[in-house]
XYZ file of C-alpha atoms in Angstrom:
467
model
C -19.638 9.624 -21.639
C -19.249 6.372 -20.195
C -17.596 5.613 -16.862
C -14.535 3.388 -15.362
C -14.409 0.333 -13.303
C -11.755 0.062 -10.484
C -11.588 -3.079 -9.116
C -9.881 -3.342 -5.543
C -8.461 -6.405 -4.181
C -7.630 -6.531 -0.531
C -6.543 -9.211 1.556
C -9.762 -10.019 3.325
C -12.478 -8.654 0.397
C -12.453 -7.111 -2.828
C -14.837 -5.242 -4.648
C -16.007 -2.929 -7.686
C -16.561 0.623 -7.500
C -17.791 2.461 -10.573
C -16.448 5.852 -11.523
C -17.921 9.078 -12.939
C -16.054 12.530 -13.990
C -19.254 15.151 -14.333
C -19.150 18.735 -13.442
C -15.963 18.673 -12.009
C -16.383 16.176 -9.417
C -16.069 12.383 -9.241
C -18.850 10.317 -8.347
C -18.855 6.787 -7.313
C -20.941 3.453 -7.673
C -20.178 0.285 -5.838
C -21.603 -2.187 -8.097
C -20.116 -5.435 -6.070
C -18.062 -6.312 -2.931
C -17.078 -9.700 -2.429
C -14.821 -11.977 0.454
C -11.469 -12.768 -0.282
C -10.731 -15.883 1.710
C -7.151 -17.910 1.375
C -7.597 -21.756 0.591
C -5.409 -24.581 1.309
C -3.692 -25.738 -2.764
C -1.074 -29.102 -2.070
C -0.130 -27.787 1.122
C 0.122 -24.255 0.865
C -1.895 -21.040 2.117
C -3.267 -19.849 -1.070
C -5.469 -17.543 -3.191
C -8.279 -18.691 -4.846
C -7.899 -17.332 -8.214
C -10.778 -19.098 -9.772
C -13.116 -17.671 -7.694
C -11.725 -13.906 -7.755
C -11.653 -13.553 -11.008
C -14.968 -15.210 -10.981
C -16.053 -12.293 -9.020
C -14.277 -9.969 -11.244
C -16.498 -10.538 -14.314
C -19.777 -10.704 -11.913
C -18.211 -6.996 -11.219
C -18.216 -6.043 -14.979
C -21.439 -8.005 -15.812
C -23.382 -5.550 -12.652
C -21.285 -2.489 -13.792
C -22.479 -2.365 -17.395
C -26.339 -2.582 -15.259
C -25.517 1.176 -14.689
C -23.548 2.435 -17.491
C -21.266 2.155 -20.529
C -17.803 0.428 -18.978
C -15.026 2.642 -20.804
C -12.235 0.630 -19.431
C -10.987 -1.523 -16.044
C -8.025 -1.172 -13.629
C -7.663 -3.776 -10.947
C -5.215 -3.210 -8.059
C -4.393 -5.482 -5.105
C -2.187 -6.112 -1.613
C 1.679 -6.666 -3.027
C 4.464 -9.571 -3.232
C 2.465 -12.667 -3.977
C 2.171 -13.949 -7.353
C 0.703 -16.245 -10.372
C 3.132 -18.983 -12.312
C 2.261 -19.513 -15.542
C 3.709 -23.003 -17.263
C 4.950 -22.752 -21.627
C 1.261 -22.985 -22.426
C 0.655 -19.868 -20.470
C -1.879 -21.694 -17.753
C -1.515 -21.215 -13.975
C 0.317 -23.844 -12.745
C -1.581 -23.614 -9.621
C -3.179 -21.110 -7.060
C -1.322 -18.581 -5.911
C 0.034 -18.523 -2.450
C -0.526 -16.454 0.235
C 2.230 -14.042 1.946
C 1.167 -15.821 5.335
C 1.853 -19.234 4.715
C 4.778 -20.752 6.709
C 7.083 -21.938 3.862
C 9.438 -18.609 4.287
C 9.718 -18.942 7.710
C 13.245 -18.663 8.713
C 14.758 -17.835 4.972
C 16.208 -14.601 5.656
C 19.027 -16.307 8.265
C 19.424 -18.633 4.840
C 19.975 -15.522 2.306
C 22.054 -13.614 4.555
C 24.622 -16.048 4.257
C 24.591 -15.787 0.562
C 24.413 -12.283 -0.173
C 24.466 -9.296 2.185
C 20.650 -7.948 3.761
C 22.403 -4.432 3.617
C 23.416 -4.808 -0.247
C 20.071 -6.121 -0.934
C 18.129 -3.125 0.620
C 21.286 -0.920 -1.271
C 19.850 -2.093 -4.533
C 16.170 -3.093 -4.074
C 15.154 0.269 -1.433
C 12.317 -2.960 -0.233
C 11.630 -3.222 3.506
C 13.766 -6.857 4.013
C 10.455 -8.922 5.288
C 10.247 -12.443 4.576
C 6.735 -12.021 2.880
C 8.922 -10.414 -0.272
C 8.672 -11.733 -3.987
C 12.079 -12.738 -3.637
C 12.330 -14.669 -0.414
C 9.209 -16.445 -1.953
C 10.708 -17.722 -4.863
C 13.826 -19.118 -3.140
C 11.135 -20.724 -0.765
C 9.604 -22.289 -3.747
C 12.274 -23.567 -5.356
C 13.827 -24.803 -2.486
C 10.702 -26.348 -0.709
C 8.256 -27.342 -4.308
C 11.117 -27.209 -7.030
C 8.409 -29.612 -8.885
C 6.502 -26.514 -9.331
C 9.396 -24.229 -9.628
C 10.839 -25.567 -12.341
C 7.677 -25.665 -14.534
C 7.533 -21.712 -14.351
C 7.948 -19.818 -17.738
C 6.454 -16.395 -16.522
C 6.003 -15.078 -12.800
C 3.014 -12.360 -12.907
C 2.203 -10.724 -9.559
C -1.471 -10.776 -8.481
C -3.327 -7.554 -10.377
C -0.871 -8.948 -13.519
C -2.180 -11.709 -13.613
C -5.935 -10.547 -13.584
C -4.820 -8.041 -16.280
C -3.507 -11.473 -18.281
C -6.929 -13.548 -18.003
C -8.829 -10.634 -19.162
C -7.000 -9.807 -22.045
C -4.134 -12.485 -22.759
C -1.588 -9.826 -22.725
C 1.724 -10.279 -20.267
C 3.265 -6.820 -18.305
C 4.694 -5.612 -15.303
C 3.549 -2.406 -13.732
C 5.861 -0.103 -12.159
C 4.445 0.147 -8.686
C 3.459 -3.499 -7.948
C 6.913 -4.408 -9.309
C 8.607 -2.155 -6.885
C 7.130 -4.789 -3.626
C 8.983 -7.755 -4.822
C 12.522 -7.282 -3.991
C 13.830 -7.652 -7.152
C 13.732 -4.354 -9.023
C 16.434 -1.121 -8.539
C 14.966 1.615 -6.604
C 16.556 4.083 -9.003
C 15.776 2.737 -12.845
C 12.645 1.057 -11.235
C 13.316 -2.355 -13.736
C 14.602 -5.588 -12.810
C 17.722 -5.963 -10.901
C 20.110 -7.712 -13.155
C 22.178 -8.180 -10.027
C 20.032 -9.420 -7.763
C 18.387 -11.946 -10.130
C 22.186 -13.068 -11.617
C 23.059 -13.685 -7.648
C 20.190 -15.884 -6.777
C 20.119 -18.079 -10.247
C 16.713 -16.279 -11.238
C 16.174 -16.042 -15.435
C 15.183 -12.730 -16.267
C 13.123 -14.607 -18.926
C 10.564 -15.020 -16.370
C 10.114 -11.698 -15.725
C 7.821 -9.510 -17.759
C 8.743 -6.016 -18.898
C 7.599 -3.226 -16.464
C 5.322 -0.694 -17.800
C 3.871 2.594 -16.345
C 0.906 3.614 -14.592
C -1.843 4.182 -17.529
C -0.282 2.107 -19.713
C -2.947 0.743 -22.271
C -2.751 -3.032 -21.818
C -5.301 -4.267 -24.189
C -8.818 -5.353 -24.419
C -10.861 -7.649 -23.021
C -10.712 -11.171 -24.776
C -13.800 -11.749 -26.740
C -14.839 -15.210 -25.172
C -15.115 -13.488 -21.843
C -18.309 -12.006 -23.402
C -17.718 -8.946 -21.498
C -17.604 -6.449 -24.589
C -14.719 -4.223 -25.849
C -13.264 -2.762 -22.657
C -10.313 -1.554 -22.382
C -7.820 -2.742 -19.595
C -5.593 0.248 -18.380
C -2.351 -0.660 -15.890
C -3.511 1.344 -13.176
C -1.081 2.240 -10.170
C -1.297 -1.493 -9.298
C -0.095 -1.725 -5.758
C -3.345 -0.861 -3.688
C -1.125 1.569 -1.100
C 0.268 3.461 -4.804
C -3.463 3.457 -5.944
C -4.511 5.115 -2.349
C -1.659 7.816 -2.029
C -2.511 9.161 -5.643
C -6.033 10.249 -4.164
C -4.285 11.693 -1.160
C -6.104 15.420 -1.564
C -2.497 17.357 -0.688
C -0.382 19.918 -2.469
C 2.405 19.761 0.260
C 4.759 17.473 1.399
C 2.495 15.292 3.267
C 2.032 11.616 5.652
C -0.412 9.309 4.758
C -1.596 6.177 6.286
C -3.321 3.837 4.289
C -5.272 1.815 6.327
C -6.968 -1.168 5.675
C -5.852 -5.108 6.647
C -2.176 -3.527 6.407
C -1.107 -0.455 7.984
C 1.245 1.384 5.120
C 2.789 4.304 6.620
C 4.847 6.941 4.567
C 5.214 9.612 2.900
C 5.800 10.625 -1.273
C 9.108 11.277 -2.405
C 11.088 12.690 -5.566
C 14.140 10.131 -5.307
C 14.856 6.735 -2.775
C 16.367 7.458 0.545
C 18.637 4.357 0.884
C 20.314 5.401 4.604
C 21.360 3.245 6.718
C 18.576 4.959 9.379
C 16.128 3.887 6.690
C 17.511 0.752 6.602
C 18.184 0.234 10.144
C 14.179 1.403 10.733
C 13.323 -1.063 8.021
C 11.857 1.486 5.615
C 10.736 0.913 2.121
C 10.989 2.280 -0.856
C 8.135 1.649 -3.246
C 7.724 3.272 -7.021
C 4.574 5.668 -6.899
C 2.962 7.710 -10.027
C 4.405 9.945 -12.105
C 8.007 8.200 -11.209
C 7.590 9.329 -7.650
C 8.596 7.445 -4.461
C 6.782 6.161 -1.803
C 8.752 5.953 1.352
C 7.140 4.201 3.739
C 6.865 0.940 6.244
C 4.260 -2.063 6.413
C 3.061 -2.459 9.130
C -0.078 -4.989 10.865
C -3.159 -3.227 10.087
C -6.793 -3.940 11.286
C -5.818 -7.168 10.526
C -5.992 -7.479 14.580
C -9.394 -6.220 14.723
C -11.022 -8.516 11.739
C -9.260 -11.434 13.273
C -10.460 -10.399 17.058
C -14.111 -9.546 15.168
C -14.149 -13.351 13.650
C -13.148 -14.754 16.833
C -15.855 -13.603 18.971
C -18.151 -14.375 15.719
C -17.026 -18.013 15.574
C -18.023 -17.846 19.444
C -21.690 -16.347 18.214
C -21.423 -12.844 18.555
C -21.266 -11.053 15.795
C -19.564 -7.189 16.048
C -20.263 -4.752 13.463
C -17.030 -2.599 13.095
C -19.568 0.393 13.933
C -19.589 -1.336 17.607
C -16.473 -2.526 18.012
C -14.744 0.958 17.912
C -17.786 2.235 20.499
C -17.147 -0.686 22.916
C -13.206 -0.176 22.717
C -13.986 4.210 23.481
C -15.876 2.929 26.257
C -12.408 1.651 28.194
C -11.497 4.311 30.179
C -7.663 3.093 31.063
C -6.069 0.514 28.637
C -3.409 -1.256 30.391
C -1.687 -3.661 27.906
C 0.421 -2.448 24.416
C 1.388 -5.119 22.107
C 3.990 -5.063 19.059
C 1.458 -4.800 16.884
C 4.167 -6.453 14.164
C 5.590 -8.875 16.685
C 5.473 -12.621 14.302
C 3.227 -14.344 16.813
C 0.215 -11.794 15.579
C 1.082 -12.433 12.114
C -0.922 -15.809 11.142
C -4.826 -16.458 11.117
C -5.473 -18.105 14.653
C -6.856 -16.474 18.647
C -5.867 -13.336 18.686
C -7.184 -13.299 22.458
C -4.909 -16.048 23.306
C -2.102 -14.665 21.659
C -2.847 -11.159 23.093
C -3.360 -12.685 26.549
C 0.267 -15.129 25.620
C 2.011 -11.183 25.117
C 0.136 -9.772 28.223
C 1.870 -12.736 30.078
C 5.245 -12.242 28.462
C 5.901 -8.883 28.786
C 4.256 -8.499 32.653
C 1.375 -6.282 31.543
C -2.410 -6.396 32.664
C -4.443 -8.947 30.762
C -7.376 -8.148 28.929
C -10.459 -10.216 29.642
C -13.459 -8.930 28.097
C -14.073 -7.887 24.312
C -13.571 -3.985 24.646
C -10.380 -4.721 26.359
C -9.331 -6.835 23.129
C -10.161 -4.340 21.033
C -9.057 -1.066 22.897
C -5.476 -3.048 23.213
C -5.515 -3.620 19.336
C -6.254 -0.004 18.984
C -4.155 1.924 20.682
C -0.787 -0.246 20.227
C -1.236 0.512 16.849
C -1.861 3.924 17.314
C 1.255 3.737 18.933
C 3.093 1.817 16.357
C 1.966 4.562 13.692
C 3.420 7.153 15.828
C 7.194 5.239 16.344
C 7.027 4.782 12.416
C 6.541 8.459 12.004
C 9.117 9.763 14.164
C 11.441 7.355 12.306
C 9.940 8.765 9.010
C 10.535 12.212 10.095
C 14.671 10.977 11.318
C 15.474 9.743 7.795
C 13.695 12.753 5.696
C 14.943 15.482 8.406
C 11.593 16.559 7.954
C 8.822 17.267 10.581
C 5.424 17.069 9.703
C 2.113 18.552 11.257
C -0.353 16.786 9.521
C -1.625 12.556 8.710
C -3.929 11.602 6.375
C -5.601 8.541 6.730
C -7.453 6.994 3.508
C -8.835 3.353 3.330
C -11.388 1.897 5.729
C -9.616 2.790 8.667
C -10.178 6.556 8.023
C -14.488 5.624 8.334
C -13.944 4.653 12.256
C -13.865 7.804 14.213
C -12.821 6.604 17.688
C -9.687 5.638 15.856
C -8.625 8.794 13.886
C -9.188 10.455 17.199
C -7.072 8.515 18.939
C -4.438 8.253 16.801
C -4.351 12.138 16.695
C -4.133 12.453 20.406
C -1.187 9.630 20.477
C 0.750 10.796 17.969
C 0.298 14.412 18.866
C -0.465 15.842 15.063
C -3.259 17.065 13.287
C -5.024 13.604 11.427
C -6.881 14.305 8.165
C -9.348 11.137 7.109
C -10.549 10.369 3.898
C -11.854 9.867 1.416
C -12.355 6.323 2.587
C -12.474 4.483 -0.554
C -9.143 5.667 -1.232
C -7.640 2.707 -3.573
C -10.413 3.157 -5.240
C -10.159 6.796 -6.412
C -6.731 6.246 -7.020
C -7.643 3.862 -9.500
C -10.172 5.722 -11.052
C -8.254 8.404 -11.427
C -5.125 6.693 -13.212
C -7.744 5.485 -15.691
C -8.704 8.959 -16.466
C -5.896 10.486 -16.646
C -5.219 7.553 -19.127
C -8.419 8.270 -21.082
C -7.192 12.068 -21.046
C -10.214 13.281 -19.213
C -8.075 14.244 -16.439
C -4.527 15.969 -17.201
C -2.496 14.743 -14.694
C -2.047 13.675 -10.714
C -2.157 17.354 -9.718
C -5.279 17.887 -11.297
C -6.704 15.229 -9.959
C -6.078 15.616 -6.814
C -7.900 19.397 -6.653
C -10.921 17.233 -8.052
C -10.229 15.010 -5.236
C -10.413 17.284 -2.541
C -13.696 18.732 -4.164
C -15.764 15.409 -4.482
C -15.419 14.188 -1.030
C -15.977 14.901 2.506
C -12.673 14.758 4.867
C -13.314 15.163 8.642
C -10.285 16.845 10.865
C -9.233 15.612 13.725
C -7.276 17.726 16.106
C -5.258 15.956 19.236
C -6.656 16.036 22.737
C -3.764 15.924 24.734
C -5.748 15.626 28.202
């Protein structure tokens, strides 16, 4: 019995993690990890495709070191996406969520077609990062490269393409662009009619586990298979999410993706007017939750003080934040001037100023103020969470990196006042796994593997200290 490949794109790094099904348990190898930096391309913030798919068949090549590869299943962050020309080549890198260029578009759309009919149809979080606003940013702003596009494949798509020349959508990274109905989780013939988009250019959505194909033969990687995994990283996380009852998860890693798993869309206007989203999940499920800034604050804080010469290990940076005794300045965490690469200090400091609060000066007081207002944020997006389900829950889980930092889980159980569950940490990755064995049939189904879950990993509780 050979095992699966799950490779997991984030926004800063990506990497390859091996998995095993024996005796009941799963059992993991990371055979690579690898940056993920964004490039300038004409202009534009961009990903640097060449080089991460580069790193994708590096992952393959070192995975096959350890044992037969039955199949792959590559995930990644949401929204952004590939253009391929007639001939089927990129037209050019990717760009990045964070560039500039949609700066501003929402005021433009609004005036074309109603925000509150948009989030009627779509369930999507309005946030000018979306598929949608990008595209109208494209063609308005580059219509020399707009107008070249045959086929639009979001990120993990268009992985799934190079390694096996086959085009499809999957369900849950389809679900982040804006342009698909929350309900029938396809394309939005209204929404694409209304902004002049050609469904042509949209590939048919498929399932999670859908068999895509196999890799091409001059990639010299063999005869693997390529399985459509839950493609959305957050979808990928919340399937290993080691709960039989309604539960809240935070996923936890450069974003902050806060929610909870669903039957059917809630399309209030509480969830609109808290700017929740609806996102498709596994087995036809719904993930209701908000994006929020993540520990992007504390890996642009830790490559600050790096460029400066000192160089934090995320092991000390959450024991020199525990060490402040009293922080005295909260930031909105999702307030735009945090959202770009740049001084977080400064523009901590800039807020400090702003909003008559006590200014941080040394690097604990950075990162104790990154912290805790997003411990803070997490609990606002709760109690919002729990207004628009009319539910109340007891319990978080926290999966993805930010689940391995203990200062954090611990404070975000004492600010939020409920019981915080973390792990497993590799979260996306499980998920992934997972998918690709249910698709293999060595797993039956989510349920299933979710009891297997809970048995192969460590999870450490966290109760609140209200002192």
């Amino acid at each position: 019995m050979g095992s699966v490949l799950a490779v997991d794109l984030g926004a800063s790094s990506g990497r390859g993690i091996l998995g095993e099904l024996k005796d009941g348990k799963i059992n993991l190898k990371e055979v690579s990890r690898f940056p993920n930096k964004p490039i300038y391309k004409k202009g534009i913030l961009s990903w640097n495709t060449d080089y991460l798919f580069s790193e994708i068949k590096k992952s393959v090549i070192e995975a096959k070191k350890f044992d037969e590869v039955e199949s792959i299943g590559i995930d990644t962050w949401g929204v952004d996406f590939g253009l391929l020309d007639e001939e089927g080549n990129l037209i050019t890198f990717p760009a990045n969520y964070r560039d500039s260029r949609t700066k501003g578009i929402l005021e433009r759309v609004s005036k074309l077609f109603s925000l509150e009919d948009l989030y009627m149809i779509t369930g999507n979080q309005i946030m000018e990062i979306n598929t949608l606003f990008q595209l109208l940013a494209l063609r308005e702003k580059n219509p020399e490269l707009f107008y070249q596009v045959k086929t639009i494949l979001l990120i993990p798509d268009l992985f799934n393409y190079l390694l096996t020349g086959k085009i499809a959508a999957e369900c849950s990274i389809a679900s982040t662009t804006q342009l698909t109905n929350s309900y029938t989780k396809e394309w939005s013939e209204k929404v694409l009619d209304n902004f002049e988009l050609s469904r042509h250019m949209f590939p048919n959505i498929v399932k999670e586990g859908n068999f895509l194909g196999t890799t091409k033969p001059e990639l010299g990687l063999g005869d693997i298979k390529v399985i459509n995994v839950c493609q959305h990283d957050t979808a990928s996380a919340v399937v290993s999410v080691p709960s039989e009852e309604d539960f809240l998860f935070i996923s936890c890693g450069t974003w902050s993706l806060i929610g909870t798993e669903l039957k059917e869309p809630i399309l209030s206007k509480d969830a609109m007017k808290f700017n929740l989203t609806n996102e498709s999940g596994h087995s036809g499920t719904t993930r209701l939750l908000k994006n929020c800034t993540g520990l992007w604050l504390i890996q642009e804080l830790k490559r600050n003080y790096k460029e400066d010469g000192i160089n934090y290990s995320y092991e000390e940076i959450a024991n020199i934040a525990s060490l402040v005794s009293s922080n005295k300045c909260l930031i909105d965490t999702d307030d735009e001037i945090f959202s770009e690469p740049g001084d977080m200090r400064e523009r901590i400091v800039s807020y400090a100023k702003r909003t008559t609060q006590s200014i941080p000066n040394k690097p604990e007081e950075f990162f104790r103020c990154a912290y805790e207002s997003l411990a803070h944020t997490y609990k606002k997006t709760i109690e919002e969470i729990e207004i628009v389900t009319n539910k109340k829950f007891e319990e978080i889980y926290i999966v993805g990196g930010g689940s391995n930092a203990t200062f954090f889980c611990q404070l975000v159980a004492n600010i939020t006042g409920k019981k915080v569950i973390a792990g497993p940490g590799e979260a996306t990755a499980i998920g992934n796994i997972v998918i690709q064995l249910i698709s293999l049939k060595k797993i039956k189904d989510v349920a299933e593997a979710r009891k297997i879950i809970s048995n192969s990993f460590n999870l450490i509780t966290f109760m609140p200290n209200m002192k």
